[in-house]
PDB file of C-alpha atoms in Angstrom:
ATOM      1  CA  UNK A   1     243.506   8.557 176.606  1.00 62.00           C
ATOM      2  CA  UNK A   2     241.214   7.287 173.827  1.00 68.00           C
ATOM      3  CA  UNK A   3     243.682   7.340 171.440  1.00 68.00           C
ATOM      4  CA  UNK A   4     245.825   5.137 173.790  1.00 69.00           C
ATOM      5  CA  UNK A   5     242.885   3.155 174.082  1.00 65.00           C
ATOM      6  CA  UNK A   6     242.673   2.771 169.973  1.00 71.00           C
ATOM      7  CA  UNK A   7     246.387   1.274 170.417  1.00 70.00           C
ATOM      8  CA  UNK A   8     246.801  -2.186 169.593  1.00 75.00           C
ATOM      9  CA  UNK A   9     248.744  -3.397 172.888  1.00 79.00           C
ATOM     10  CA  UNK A  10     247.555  -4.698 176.139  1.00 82.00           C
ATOM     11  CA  UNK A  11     249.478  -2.018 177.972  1.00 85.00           C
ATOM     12  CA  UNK A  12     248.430   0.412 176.465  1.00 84.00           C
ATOM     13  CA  UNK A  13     244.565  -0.545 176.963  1.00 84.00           C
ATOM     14  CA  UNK A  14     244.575  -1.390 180.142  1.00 83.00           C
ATOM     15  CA  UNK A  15     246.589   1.940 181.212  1.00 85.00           C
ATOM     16  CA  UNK A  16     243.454   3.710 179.205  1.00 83.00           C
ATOM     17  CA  UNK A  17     240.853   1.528 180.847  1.00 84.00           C
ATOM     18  CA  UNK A  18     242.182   2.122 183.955  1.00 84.00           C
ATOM     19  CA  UNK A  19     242.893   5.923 183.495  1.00 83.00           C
ATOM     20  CA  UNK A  20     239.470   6.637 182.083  1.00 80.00           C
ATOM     21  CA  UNK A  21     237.912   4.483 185.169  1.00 81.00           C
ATOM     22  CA  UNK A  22     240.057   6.771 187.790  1.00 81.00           C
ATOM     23  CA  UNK A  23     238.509   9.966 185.875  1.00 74.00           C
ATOM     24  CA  UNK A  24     234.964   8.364 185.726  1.00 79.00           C
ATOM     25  CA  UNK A  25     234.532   8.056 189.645  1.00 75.00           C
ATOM     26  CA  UNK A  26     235.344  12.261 189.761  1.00 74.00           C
ATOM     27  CA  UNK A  27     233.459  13.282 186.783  1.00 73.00           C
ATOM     28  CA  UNK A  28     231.612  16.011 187.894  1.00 73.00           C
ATOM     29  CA  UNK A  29     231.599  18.040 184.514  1.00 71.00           C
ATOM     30  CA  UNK A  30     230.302  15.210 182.982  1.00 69.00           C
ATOM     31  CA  UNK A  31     233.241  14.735 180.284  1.00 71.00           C
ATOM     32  CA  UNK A  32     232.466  11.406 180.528  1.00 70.00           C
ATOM     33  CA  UNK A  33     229.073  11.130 179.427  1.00 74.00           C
ATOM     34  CA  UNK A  34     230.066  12.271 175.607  1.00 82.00           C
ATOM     35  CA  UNK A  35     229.091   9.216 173.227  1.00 84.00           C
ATOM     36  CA  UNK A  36     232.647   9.504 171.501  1.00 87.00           C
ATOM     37  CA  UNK A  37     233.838   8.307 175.421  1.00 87.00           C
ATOM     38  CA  UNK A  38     231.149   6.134 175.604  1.00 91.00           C
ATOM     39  CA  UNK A  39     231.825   3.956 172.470  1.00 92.00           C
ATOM     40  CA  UNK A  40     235.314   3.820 173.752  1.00 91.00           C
ATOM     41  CA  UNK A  41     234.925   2.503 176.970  1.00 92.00           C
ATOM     42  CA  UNK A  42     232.089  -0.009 175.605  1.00 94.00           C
ATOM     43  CA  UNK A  43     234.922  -1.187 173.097  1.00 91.00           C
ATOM     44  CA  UNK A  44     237.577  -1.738 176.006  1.00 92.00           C
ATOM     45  CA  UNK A  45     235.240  -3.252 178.211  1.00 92.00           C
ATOM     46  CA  UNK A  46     234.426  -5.872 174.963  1.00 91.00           C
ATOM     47  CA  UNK A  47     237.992  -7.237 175.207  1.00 88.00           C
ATOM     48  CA  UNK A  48     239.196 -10.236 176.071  1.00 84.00           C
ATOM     49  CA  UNK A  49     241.222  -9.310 178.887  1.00 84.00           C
ATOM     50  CA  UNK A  50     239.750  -8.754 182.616  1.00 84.00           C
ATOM     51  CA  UNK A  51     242.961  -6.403 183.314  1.00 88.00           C
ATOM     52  CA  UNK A  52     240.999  -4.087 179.965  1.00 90.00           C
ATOM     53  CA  UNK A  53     237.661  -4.639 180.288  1.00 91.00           C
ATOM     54  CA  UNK A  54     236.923  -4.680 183.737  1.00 92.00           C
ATOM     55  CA  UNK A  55     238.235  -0.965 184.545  1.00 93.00           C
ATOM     56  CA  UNK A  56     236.832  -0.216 181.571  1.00 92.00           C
ATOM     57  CA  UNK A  57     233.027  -1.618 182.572  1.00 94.00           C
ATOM     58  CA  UNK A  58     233.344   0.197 185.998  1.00 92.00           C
ATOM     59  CA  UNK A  59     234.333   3.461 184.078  1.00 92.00           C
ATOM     60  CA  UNK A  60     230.738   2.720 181.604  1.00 93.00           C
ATOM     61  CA  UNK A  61     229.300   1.949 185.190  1.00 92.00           C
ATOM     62  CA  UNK A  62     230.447   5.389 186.314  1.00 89.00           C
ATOM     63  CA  UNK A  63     229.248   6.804 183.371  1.00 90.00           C
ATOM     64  CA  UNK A  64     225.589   5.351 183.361  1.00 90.00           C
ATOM     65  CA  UNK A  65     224.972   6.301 187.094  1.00 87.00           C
ATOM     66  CA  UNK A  66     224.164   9.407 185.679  1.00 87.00           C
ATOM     67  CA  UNK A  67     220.663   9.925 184.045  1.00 87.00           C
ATOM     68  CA  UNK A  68     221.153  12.377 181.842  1.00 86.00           C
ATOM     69  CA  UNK A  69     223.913   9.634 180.266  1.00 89.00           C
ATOM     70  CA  UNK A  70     221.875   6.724 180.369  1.00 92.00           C
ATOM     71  CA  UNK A  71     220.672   7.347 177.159  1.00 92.00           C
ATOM     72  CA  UNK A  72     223.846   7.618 175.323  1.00 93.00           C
ATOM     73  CA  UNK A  73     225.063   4.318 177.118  1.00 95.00           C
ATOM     74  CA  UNK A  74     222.235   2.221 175.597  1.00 96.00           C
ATOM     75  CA  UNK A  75     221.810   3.747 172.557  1.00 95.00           C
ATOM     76  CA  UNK A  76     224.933   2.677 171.957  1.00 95.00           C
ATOM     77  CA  UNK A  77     224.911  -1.232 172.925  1.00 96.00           C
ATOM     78  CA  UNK A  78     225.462  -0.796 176.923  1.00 96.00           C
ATOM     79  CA  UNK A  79     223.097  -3.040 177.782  1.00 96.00           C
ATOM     80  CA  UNK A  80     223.900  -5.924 175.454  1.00 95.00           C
ATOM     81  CA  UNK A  81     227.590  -5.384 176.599  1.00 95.00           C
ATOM     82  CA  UNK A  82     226.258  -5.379 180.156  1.00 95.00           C
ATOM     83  CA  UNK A  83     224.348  -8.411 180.026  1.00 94.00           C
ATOM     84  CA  UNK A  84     227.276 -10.434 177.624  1.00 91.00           C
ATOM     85  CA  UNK A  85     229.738  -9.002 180.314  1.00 91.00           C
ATOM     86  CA  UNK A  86     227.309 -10.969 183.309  1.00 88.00           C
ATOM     87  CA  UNK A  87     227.538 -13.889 182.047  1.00 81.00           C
ATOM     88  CA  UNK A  88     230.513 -14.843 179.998  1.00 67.00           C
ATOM     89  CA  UNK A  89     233.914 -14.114 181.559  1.00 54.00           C
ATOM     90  CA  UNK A  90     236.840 -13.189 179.720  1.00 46.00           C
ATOM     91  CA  UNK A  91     237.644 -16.442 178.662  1.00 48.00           C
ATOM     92  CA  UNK A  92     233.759 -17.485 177.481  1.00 46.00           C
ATOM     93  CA  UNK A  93     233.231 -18.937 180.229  1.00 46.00           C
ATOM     94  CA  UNK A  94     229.231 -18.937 181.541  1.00 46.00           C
ATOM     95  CA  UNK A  95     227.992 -18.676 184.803  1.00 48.00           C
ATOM     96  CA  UNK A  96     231.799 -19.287 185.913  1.00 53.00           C
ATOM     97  CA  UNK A  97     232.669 -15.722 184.744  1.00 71.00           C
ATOM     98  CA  UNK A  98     235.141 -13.039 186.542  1.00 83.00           C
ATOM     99  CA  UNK A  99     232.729 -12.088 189.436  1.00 88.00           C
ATOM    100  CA  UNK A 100     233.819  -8.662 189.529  1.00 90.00           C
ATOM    101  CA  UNK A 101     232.610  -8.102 185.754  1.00 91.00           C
ATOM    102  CA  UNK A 102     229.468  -9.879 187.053  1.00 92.00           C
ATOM    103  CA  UNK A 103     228.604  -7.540 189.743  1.00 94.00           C
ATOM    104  CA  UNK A 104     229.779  -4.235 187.658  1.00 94.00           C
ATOM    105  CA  UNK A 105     227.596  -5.990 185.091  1.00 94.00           C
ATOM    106  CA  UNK A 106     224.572  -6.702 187.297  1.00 95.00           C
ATOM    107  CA  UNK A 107     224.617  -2.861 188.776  1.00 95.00           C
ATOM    108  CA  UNK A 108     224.772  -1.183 185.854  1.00 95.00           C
ATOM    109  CA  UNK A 109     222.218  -3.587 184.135  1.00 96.00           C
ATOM    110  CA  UNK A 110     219.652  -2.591 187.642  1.00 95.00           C
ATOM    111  CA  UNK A 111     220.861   0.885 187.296  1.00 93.00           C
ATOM    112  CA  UNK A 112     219.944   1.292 183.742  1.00 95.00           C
ATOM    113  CA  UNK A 113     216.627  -0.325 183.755  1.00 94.00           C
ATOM    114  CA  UNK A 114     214.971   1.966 186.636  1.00 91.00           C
ATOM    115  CA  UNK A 115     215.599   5.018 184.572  1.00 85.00           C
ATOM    116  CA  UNK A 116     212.194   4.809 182.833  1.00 89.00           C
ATOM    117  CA  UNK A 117     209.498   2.244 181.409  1.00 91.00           C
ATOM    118  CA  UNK A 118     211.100   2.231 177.947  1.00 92.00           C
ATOM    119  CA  UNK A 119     215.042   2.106 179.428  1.00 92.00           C
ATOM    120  CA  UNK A 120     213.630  -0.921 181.474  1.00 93.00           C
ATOM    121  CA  UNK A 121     212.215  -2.840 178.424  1.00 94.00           C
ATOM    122  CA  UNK A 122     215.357  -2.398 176.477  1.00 94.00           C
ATOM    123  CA  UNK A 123     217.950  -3.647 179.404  1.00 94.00           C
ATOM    124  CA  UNK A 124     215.483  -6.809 179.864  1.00 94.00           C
ATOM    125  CA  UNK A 125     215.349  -7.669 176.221  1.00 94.00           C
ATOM    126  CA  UNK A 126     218.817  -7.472 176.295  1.00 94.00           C
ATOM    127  CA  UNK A 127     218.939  -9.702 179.378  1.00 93.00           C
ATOM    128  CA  UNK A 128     216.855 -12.030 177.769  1.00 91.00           C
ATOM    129  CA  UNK A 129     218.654 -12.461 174.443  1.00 91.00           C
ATOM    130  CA  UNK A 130     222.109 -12.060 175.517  1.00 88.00           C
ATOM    131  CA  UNK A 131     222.394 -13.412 179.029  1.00 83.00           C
ATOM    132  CA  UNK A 132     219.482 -15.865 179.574  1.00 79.00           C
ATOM    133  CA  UNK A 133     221.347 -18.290 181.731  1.00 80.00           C
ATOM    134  CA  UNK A 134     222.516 -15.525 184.725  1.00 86.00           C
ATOM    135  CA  UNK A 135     220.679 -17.485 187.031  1.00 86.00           C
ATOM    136  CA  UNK A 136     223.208 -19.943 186.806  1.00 83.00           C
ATOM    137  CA  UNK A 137     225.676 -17.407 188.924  1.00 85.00           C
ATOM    138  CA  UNK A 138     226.151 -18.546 192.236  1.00 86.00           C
ATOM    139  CA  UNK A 139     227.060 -14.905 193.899  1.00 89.00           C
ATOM    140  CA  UNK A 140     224.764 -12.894 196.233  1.00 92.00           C
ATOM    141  CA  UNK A 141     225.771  -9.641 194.989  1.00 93.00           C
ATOM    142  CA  UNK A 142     224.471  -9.932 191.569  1.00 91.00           C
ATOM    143  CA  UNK A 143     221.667 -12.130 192.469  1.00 91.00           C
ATOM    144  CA  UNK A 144     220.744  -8.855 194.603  1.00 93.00           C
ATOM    145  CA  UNK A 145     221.588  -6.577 191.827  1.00 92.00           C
ATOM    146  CA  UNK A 146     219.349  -8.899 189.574  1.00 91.00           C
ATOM    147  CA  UNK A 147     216.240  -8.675 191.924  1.00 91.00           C
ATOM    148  CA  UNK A 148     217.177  -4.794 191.476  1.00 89.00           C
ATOM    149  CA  UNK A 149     217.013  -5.308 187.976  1.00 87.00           C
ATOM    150  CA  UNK A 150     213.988  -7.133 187.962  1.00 84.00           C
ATOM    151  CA  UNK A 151     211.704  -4.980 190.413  1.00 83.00           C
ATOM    152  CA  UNK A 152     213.256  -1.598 188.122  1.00 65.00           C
TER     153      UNK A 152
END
């Protein structure tokens, strides 16, 4: 499946992205959490195309509920993708963005940042660099993630 991710075709992403989200939501063994899988599924969900990058996010979601994976995610640029991902929709557009990336956005942003003192300063600084202007999303269910975020 990463391999079919690598592929340069639509298709053939989004059948990854989706794939790897499916196995993501069952993941007990943890396969998921390995940073080779990680840095996949962060470059799918940094594509230009909802169908891609939207599975993809939820599978990085998936992956980040976990603790003992939140450091790989952010080590590797999760939370930058995260907060690009809340607000700027596939087709650049800000604070007008595909809610559903939002909200997977705004979840895993709260989700990472209550982890620990140090996760929570990374996520915000990437918040504040990256996606300054989510206030500007009119959508209860990231604003409630948000307040998640910013209580973590």
């Amino acid at each position: 499946l990463l391999r079919l991710g690598e592929v340069p075709s639509a298709s053939a992403m989004r059948a990854a992205a989706r794939a790897l989200a499916s196995f993501a939501s069952r993941d007990e063994d943890n396969e998921m959490g390995a940073r080779r899988v990680v840095v996949a599924l962060l470059e799918l969900a940094s594509t230009n195309s909802a169908d891609v990058s939207l599975p993809a996010a939820l599978a990085l979601g998936q992956v980040s509920l976990k603790e003992r994976n939140k450091a790989t995610v952010l080590s590797e640029g999760g939370a930058t993708l995260f907060a690009e991902l809340l607000t700027s929709g596939p087709d650049g557009a800000t604070a007008g963005g595909d809610v559903r990336l939002q909200r997977v956005a705004a979840k895993a942003l709260a989700n990472l940042a209550a982890s620990s003192d140090a996760s929570a300063e990374r996520v915000r600084k990437a918040v504040e660099e990256t996606a300054y202007r989510w206030r500007d999303i009119d959508d209860s269910v990231v604003m409630l993630y948000m307040k998640l975020f910013n209580d973590a």
